[in-house]
């Protein structure tokens, strides 16, 4: 029943996403071409996940999340999707900056702050629950994600955060608030990714199977938010700057910086989660309460981050300084 319910939500989520692609692909939206191709490439990920799930059931008699080679291969397509989206908006930002247009938000600083906030909150949660739930070394279950698959998952989350930062910068360059709305629309999908990682943190245990349903439902909500945000962008007559870069407009050193940073964070956080959780009782004593905190706290930090960047922010100045 849980699988059927989640499958229904995932299937339903495709329709608002197709609407999003139609709106964001409108010429009036002026989405950077590479980023637009990234949004479209997500359909390849969706298309690959279906046969991968069938293969896991037929050949392994298990769910996709428990068959690491199929799971990791499918999820790598999501990483490519996010990479294209980030690179598309990032190249646009750098091209505009090189022509004298300076954004009010520096994406590199935004990404760094988000990564530090995510890392520190994750470590704090692991320590807190480890102290309350007990610390003891456990044998890793057979269905645990491989180190490579964890890197794929974590890098996808960080890339999505980077995409949010560059979309915001793109809005600041054009002084177009509707593009900032797209950053807010991306927030539920980041939380959806956190739910997926939390499910894997608990070794995909059936006792927390409703997390998959929550992930699917939030994906549907997130895609609907994307569609609405893209609709507003495509209907905004305010002109956007011509920011499609030529190869000479982009500093190759700037292009490498964020990816090196993201790779380091992805490897470090993946190592900490995969091998650090073996010393905690929490992953082996599944709890929806713990799962909720693991999802809501990073999501709240992410929301506060963008709320603090808003022109009419209600976040106290002392708190804004942290972001």
Short mmCIF file of C-alpha atoms in Angstrom, two decimals:
data_model
loop_
_atom_site.label_atom_id
_atom_site.label_comp_id
_atom_site.label_asym_id
_atom_site.label_seq_id
_atom_site.Cartn_x
_atom_site.Cartn_y
_atom_site.Cartn_z
CA UNK A 1 0.00 0.00 0.00
CA UNK A 2 2.85 2.39 0.81
CA UNK A 3 4.54 1.65 -2.54
CA UNK A 4 1.28 2.14 -4.42
CA UNK A 5 0.56 5.43 -2.66
CA UNK A 6 4.07 6.73 -3.32
CA UNK A 7 3.88 5.56 -6.92
CA UNK A 8 0.64 7.46 -7.38
CA UNK A 9 2.17 10.68 -6.09
CA UNK A 10 5.30 10.28 -8.22
CA UNK A 11 3.16 9.68 -11.31
CA UNK A 12 1.01 12.71 -10.50
CA UNK A 13 4.09 14.88 -10.02
CA UNK A 14 4.98 14.52 -13.70
CA UNK A 15 2.02 16.62 -14.89
CA UNK A 16 2.90 19.86 -13.05
CA UNK A 17 6.52 19.36 -14.06
CA UNK A 18 5.55 19.19 -17.73
CA UNK A 19 3.61 22.42 -17.20
CA UNK A 20 6.70 23.93 -15.60
CA UNK A 21 8.81 22.97 -18.64
CA UNK A 22 6.27 24.59 -20.95
CA UNK A 23 6.27 27.86 -19.00
CA UNK A 24 10.02 28.07 -18.33
CA UNK A 25 10.69 27.22 -21.98
CA UNK A 26 8.65 30.19 -23.15
CA UNK A 27 10.86 32.73 -24.94
CA UNK A 28 9.53 35.47 -22.67
CA UNK A 29 10.93 33.64 -19.65
CA UNK A 30 14.44 33.94 -21.13
CA UNK A 31 15.79 31.02 -19.10
CA UNK A 32 19.49 30.37 -19.79
CA UNK A 33 19.61 27.64 -22.49
CA UNK A 34 21.91 25.28 -20.58
CA UNK A 35 19.76 25.54 -17.46
CA UNK A 36 16.64 24.91 -19.55
CA UNK A 37 18.24 21.77 -20.97
CA UNK A 38 19.01 20.72 -17.41
CA UNK A 39 15.37 21.08 -16.39
CA UNK A 40 14.40 19.02 -19.44
CA UNK A 41 17.03 16.37 -18.69
CA UNK A 42 15.14 15.50 -15.53
CA UNK A 43 12.74 13.58 -17.77
CA UNK A 44 15.64 11.25 -18.61
CA UNK A 45 16.08 10.60 -14.88
CA UNK A 46 12.35 9.89 -14.53
CA UNK A 47 12.40 7.63 -17.57
CA UNK A 48 15.41 5.67 -16.29
CA UNK A 49 14.00 5.24 -12.78
CA UNK A 50 10.97 3.30 -14.02
CA UNK A 51 12.85 0.42 -15.72
CA UNK A 52 15.42 0.44 -12.91
CA UNK A 53 12.63 -0.08 -10.37
CA UNK A 54 11.15 -2.87 -12.46
CA UNK A 55 14.55 -4.55 -12.80
CA UNK A 56 15.08 -4.37 -9.04
CA UNK A 57 11.76 -6.09 -8.47
CA UNK A 58 12.12 -8.74 -11.18
CA UNK A 59 15.78 -9.68 -10.81
CA UNK A 60 16.42 -8.90 -7.14
CA UNK A 61 12.92 -9.15 -5.66
CA UNK A 62 13.55 -5.92 -3.78
CA UNK A 63 12.88 -2.18 -3.93
CA UNK A 64 15.15 0.03 -6.02
CA UNK A 65 16.66 1.74 -2.97
CA UNK A 66 18.06 -1.61 -1.78
CA UNK A 67 19.79 -2.48 -5.08
CA UNK A 68 22.74 -0.14 -4.96
CA UNK A 69 24.06 -0.53 -8.49
CA UNK A 70 20.67 0.29 -10.03
CA UNK A 71 19.85 2.93 -7.44
CA UNK A 72 23.15 4.77 -7.79
CA UNK A 73 23.08 4.61 -11.59
CA UNK A 74 19.59 6.11 -11.74
CA UNK A 75 20.34 8.80 -9.16
CA UNK A 76 23.46 9.85 -11.07
CA UNK A 77 21.14 11.17 -13.79
CA UNK A 78 19.59 13.51 -11.21
CA UNK A 79 23.08 14.75 -10.37
CA UNK A 80 23.66 15.50 -14.05
CA UNK A 81 20.32 17.32 -14.18
CA UNK A 82 21.25 19.59 -11.27
CA UNK A 83 24.75 20.11 -12.64
CA UNK A 84 23.35 21.43 -15.93
CA UNK A 85 20.91 23.72 -14.13
CA UNK A 86 23.61 25.18 -11.89
CA UNK A 87 26.08 25.61 -14.72
CA UNK A 88 23.49 27.29 -16.92
CA UNK A 89 22.59 29.95 -14.36
CA UNK A 90 26.18 30.24 -13.17
CA UNK A 91 27.53 30.95 -16.64
CA UNK A 92 24.81 33.54 -17.10
CA UNK A 93 25.75 35.19 -13.82
CA UNK A 94 29.47 35.24 -14.62
CA UNK A 95 28.87 36.56 -18.11
CA UNK A 96 26.75 39.41 -16.79
CA UNK A 97 29.31 40.14 -14.06
CA UNK A 98 32.11 40.27 -16.62
CA UNK A 99 30.14 42.86 -18.59
CA UNK A 100 29.87 45.13 -15.53
CA UNK A 101 26.55 43.89 -14.13
CA UNK A 102 27.09 42.98 -10.48
CA UNK A 103 24.49 40.95 -8.62
CA UNK A 104 23.41 41.99 -5.16
CA UNK A 105 23.87 38.40 -4.00
CA UNK A 106 27.16 36.62 -4.54
CA UNK A 107 26.28 33.00 -5.34
CA UNK A 108 29.63 31.68 -4.16
CA UNK A 109 29.06 33.18 -0.72
CA UNK A 110 25.47 31.97 -0.69
CA UNK A 111 26.51 28.43 -1.57
CA UNK A 112 29.28 28.40 1.01
CA UNK A 113 26.97 29.63 3.77
CA UNK A 114 24.35 27.04 2.86
CA UNK A 115 26.88 24.24 2.85
CA UNK A 116 28.28 25.28 6.22
CA UNK A 117 24.76 25.58 7.66
CA UNK A 118 23.79 22.18 6.28
CA UNK A 119 26.97 20.52 7.48
CA UNK A 120 26.90 22.05 10.95
CA UNK A 121 23.22 21.25 11.47
CA UNK A 122 23.71 17.67 10.30
CA UNK A 123 26.66 17.10 12.59
CA UNK A 124 24.81 18.71 15.50
CA UNK A 125 21.82 16.46 14.93
CA UNK A 126 23.95 13.33 14.74
CA UNK A 127 25.74 14.23 17.95
CA UNK A 128 22.53 15.17 19.76
CA UNK A 129 20.67 12.02 18.81
CA UNK A 130 23.76 9.93 19.39
CA UNK A 131 24.01 11.21 22.94
CA UNK A 132 20.34 10.75 23.66
CA UNK A 133 19.92 7.47 21.80
CA UNK A 134 23.19 5.93 22.85
CA UNK A 135 26.49 5.35 21.06
CA UNK A 136 27.67 1.89 20.07
CA UNK A 137 29.29 0.43 16.99
CA UNK A 138 26.89 -1.44 14.70
CA UNK A 139 27.41 -3.77 11.78
CA UNK A 140 26.41 -2.13 8.51
CA UNK A 141 23.29 -3.70 6.96
CA UNK A 142 23.60 -5.39 3.58
CA UNK A 143 21.27 -2.85 1.95
CA UNK A 144 23.31 0.18 3.04
CA UNK A 145 24.10 2.70 0.34
CA UNK A 146 27.62 2.49 -1.03
CA UNK A 147 29.98 5.40 -0.50
CA UNK A 148 29.65 6.38 -4.17
CA UNK A 149 25.86 6.38 -4.02
CA UNK A 150 25.94 8.55 -0.90
CA UNK A 151 28.20 11.00 -2.74
CA UNK A 152 25.69 11.10 -5.60
CA UNK A 153 22.84 11.87 -3.20
CA UNK A 154 24.71 14.52 -1.22
CA UNK A 155 26.09 16.22 -4.31
CA UNK A 156 22.57 16.43 -5.74
CA UNK A 157 21.38 18.23 -2.61
CA UNK A 158 24.30 20.66 -2.68
CA UNK A 159 23.87 21.29 -6.41
CA UNK A 160 20.21 22.10 -5.85
CA UNK A 161 21.19 24.60 -3.16
CA UNK A 162 23.68 26.10 -5.59
CA UNK A 163 20.96 26.31 -8.25
CA UNK A 164 18.73 28.19 -5.81
CA UNK A 165 21.57 30.65 -5.17
CA UNK A 166 22.22 31.31 -8.84
CA UNK A 167 18.52 31.66 -9.69
CA UNK A 168 18.32 34.29 -6.94
CA UNK A 169 21.38 36.06 -8.37
CA UNK A 170 19.83 35.92 -11.83
CA UNK A 171 16.77 37.68 -10.41
CA UNK A 172 18.92 40.32 -8.70
CA UNK A 173 20.80 41.08 -11.92
CA UNK A 174 17.55 41.80 -13.75
CA UNK A 175 15.79 43.26 -10.71
CA UNK A 176 12.98 40.81 -11.45
CA UNK A 177 11.31 39.55 -8.28
CA UNK A 178 9.48 36.80 -10.14
CA UNK A 179 12.72 34.89 -10.64
CA UNK A 180 13.24 35.02 -6.89
CA UNK A 181 9.90 33.26 -6.69
CA UNK A 182 11.48 30.34 -8.52
CA UNK A 183 14.06 30.01 -5.74
CA UNK A 184 11.24 29.76 -3.21
CA UNK A 185 9.48 27.21 -5.44
CA UNK A 186 12.61 25.06 -5.39
CA UNK A 187 12.52 24.81 -1.59
CA UNK A 188 9.99 21.92 -1.32
CA UNK A 189 12.06 19.84 -3.75
CA UNK A 190 15.15 20.32 -1.61
CA UNK A 191 13.15 19.09 1.38
CA UNK A 192 11.99 16.15 -0.73
CA UNK A 193 15.63 15.26 -1.34
CA UNK A 194 16.31 15.50 2.38
CA UNK A 195 13.49 13.04 3.03
CA UNK A 196 15.04 10.58 0.57
CA UNK A 197 18.41 10.85 2.30
CA UNK A 198 16.75 10.45 5.70
CA UNK A 199 15.07 7.25 4.48
CA UNK A 200 18.47 5.95 3.38
CA UNK A 201 19.94 7.08 6.70
CA UNK A 202 17.56 4.62 8.35
CA UNK A 203 18.68 1.94 5.87
CA UNK A 204 15.37 2.01 3.98
CA UNK A 205 13.66 0.25 6.87
CA UNK A 206 9.97 -0.59 6.29
CA UNK A 207 9.04 0.92 9.67
CA UNK A 208 9.74 4.39 8.20
CA UNK A 209 8.25 3.58 4.80
CA UNK A 210 5.89 6.54 4.98
CA UNK A 211 8.93 8.73 4.34
CA UNK A 212 8.77 7.56 0.72
CA UNK A 213 5.15 8.68 0.54
CA UNK A 214 6.08 12.03 2.07
CA UNK A 215 8.90 12.41 -0.45
CA UNK A 216 6.56 11.66 -3.35
CA UNK A 217 3.87 14.02 -2.05
CA UNK A 218 6.38 16.83 -1.53
CA UNK A 219 7.76 16.24 -5.03
CA UNK A 220 4.25 16.77 -6.40
CA UNK A 221 3.84 19.95 -4.36
CA UNK A 222 7.29 21.17 -5.37
CA UNK A 223 6.64 20.61 -9.06
CA UNK A 224 3.35 22.49 -8.78
CA UNK A 225 5.22 25.37 -7.13
CA UNK A 226 7.77 25.33 -9.98
CA UNK A 227 4.96 25.46 -12.53
CA UNK A 228 3.31 28.42 -10.81
CA UNK A 229 6.61 30.30 -10.48
CA UNK A 230 7.48 29.65 -14.13
CA UNK A 231 4.01 30.79 -15.20
CA UNK A 232 4.53 34.12 -13.41
CA UNK A 233 7.97 34.51 -15.01
CA UNK A 234 6.68 33.77 -18.51
CA UNK A 235 3.89 36.32 -18.11
CA UNK A 236 6.18 39.10 -16.86
CA UNK A 237 6.76 41.63 -19.67
CA UNK A 238 9.78 43.08 -17.88
CA UNK A 239 12.80 42.54 -20.16
CA UNK A 240 15.64 40.37 -18.98
CA UNK A 241 19.27 41.12 -19.86
CA UNK A 242 20.89 39.23 -22.69
CA UNK A 243 23.20 37.21 -20.50
CA UNK A 244 23.99 34.16 -22.63
CA UNK A 245 27.77 34.03 -22.44
CA UNK A 246 30.39 33.37 -25.02
CA UNK A 247 33.35 31.18 -24.07
CA UNK A 248 35.52 34.27 -23.61
CA UNK A 249 33.00 35.82 -21.22
CA UNK A 250 33.47 33.19 -18.54
CA UNK A 251 36.46 32.98 -16.22
CA UNK A 252 37.53 29.32 -16.17
CA UNK A 253 38.92 29.71 -12.65
CA UNK A 254 35.53 30.90 -11.43
CA UNK A 255 33.94 27.93 -13.16
CA UNK A 256 36.18 25.47 -11.34
CA UNK A 257 35.92 27.00 -7.86
CA UNK A 258 32.38 26.01 -6.92
CA UNK A 259 32.67 22.52 -8.37
CA UNK A 260 35.84 21.81 -6.41
CA UNK A 261 34.15 23.12 -3.29
CA UNK A 262 31.03 21.04 -3.92
CA UNK A 263 33.06 17.87 -4.55
CA UNK A 264 34.96 18.30 -1.29
CA UNK A 265 31.75 18.86 0.68
CA UNK A 266 30.02 15.92 -1.03
CA UNK A 267 32.82 13.49 -0.20
CA UNK A 268 33.24 14.77 3.37
CA UNK A 269 29.54 14.72 4.25
CA UNK A 270 29.00 11.34 2.59
CA UNK A 271 31.89 9.85 4.57
CA UNK A 272 30.55 11.34 7.81
CA UNK A 273 27.06 9.97 7.23
CA UNK A 274 27.92 6.52 5.91
CA UNK A 275 30.52 5.65 8.53
CA UNK A 276 29.51 7.99 11.33
CA UNK A 277 25.98 6.61 11.66
CA UNK A 278 27.39 3.15 12.42
CA UNK A 279 28.35 4.52 15.84
CA UNK A 280 24.83 5.72 16.60
CA UNK A 281 21.82 3.79 17.82
CA UNK A 282 19.38 6.16 16.12
CA UNK A 283 19.59 4.72 12.58
CA UNK A 284 18.90 1.26 14.00
CA UNK A 285 16.01 2.42 16.21
CA UNK A 286 13.85 4.02 13.53
CA UNK A 287 11.71 6.93 14.63
CA UNK A 288 9.46 9.28 12.70
CA UNK A 289 10.21 11.94 15.30
CA UNK A 290 13.92 11.78 14.57
CA UNK A 291 13.24 11.66 10.83
CA UNK A 292 11.05 14.74 11.05
CA UNK A 293 13.75 16.73 12.83
CA UNK A 294 16.40 15.60 10.34
CA UNK A 295 14.27 16.98 7.52
CA UNK A 296 12.71 20.07 9.10
CA UNK A 297 15.80 21.63 10.68
CA UNK A 298 17.88 21.89 7.46
CA UNK A 299 14.74 22.92 5.57
CA UNK A 300 14.07 25.68 8.10
CA UNK A 301 17.66 26.91 7.85
CA UNK A 302 17.33 26.99 4.07
CA UNK A 303 14.08 28.96 4.26
CA UNK A 304 15.52 31.43 6.76
CA UNK A 305 18.49 31.86 4.45
CA UNK A 306 16.33 33.15 1.61
CA UNK A 307 13.97 35.05 3.85
CA UNK A 308 16.97 36.95 5.21
CA UNK A 309 17.93 37.87 1.63
CA UNK A 310 14.54 39.36 0.87
CA UNK A 311 14.36 43.14 0.68
CA UNK A 312 11.55 43.32 3.23
CA UNK A 313 12.95 40.64 5.48
CA UNK A 314 11.34 40.06 8.87
CA UNK A 315 14.37 38.08 10.06
CA UNK A 316 16.23 39.89 12.88
CA UNK A 317 19.48 41.56 11.79
CA UNK A 318 21.56 39.48 14.22
CA UNK A 319 20.24 36.29 12.60
CA UNK A 320 20.71 37.62 9.06
CA UNK A 321 24.39 38.10 9.82
CA UNK A 322 24.76 34.31 10.08
CA UNK A 323 23.72 33.94 6.46
#
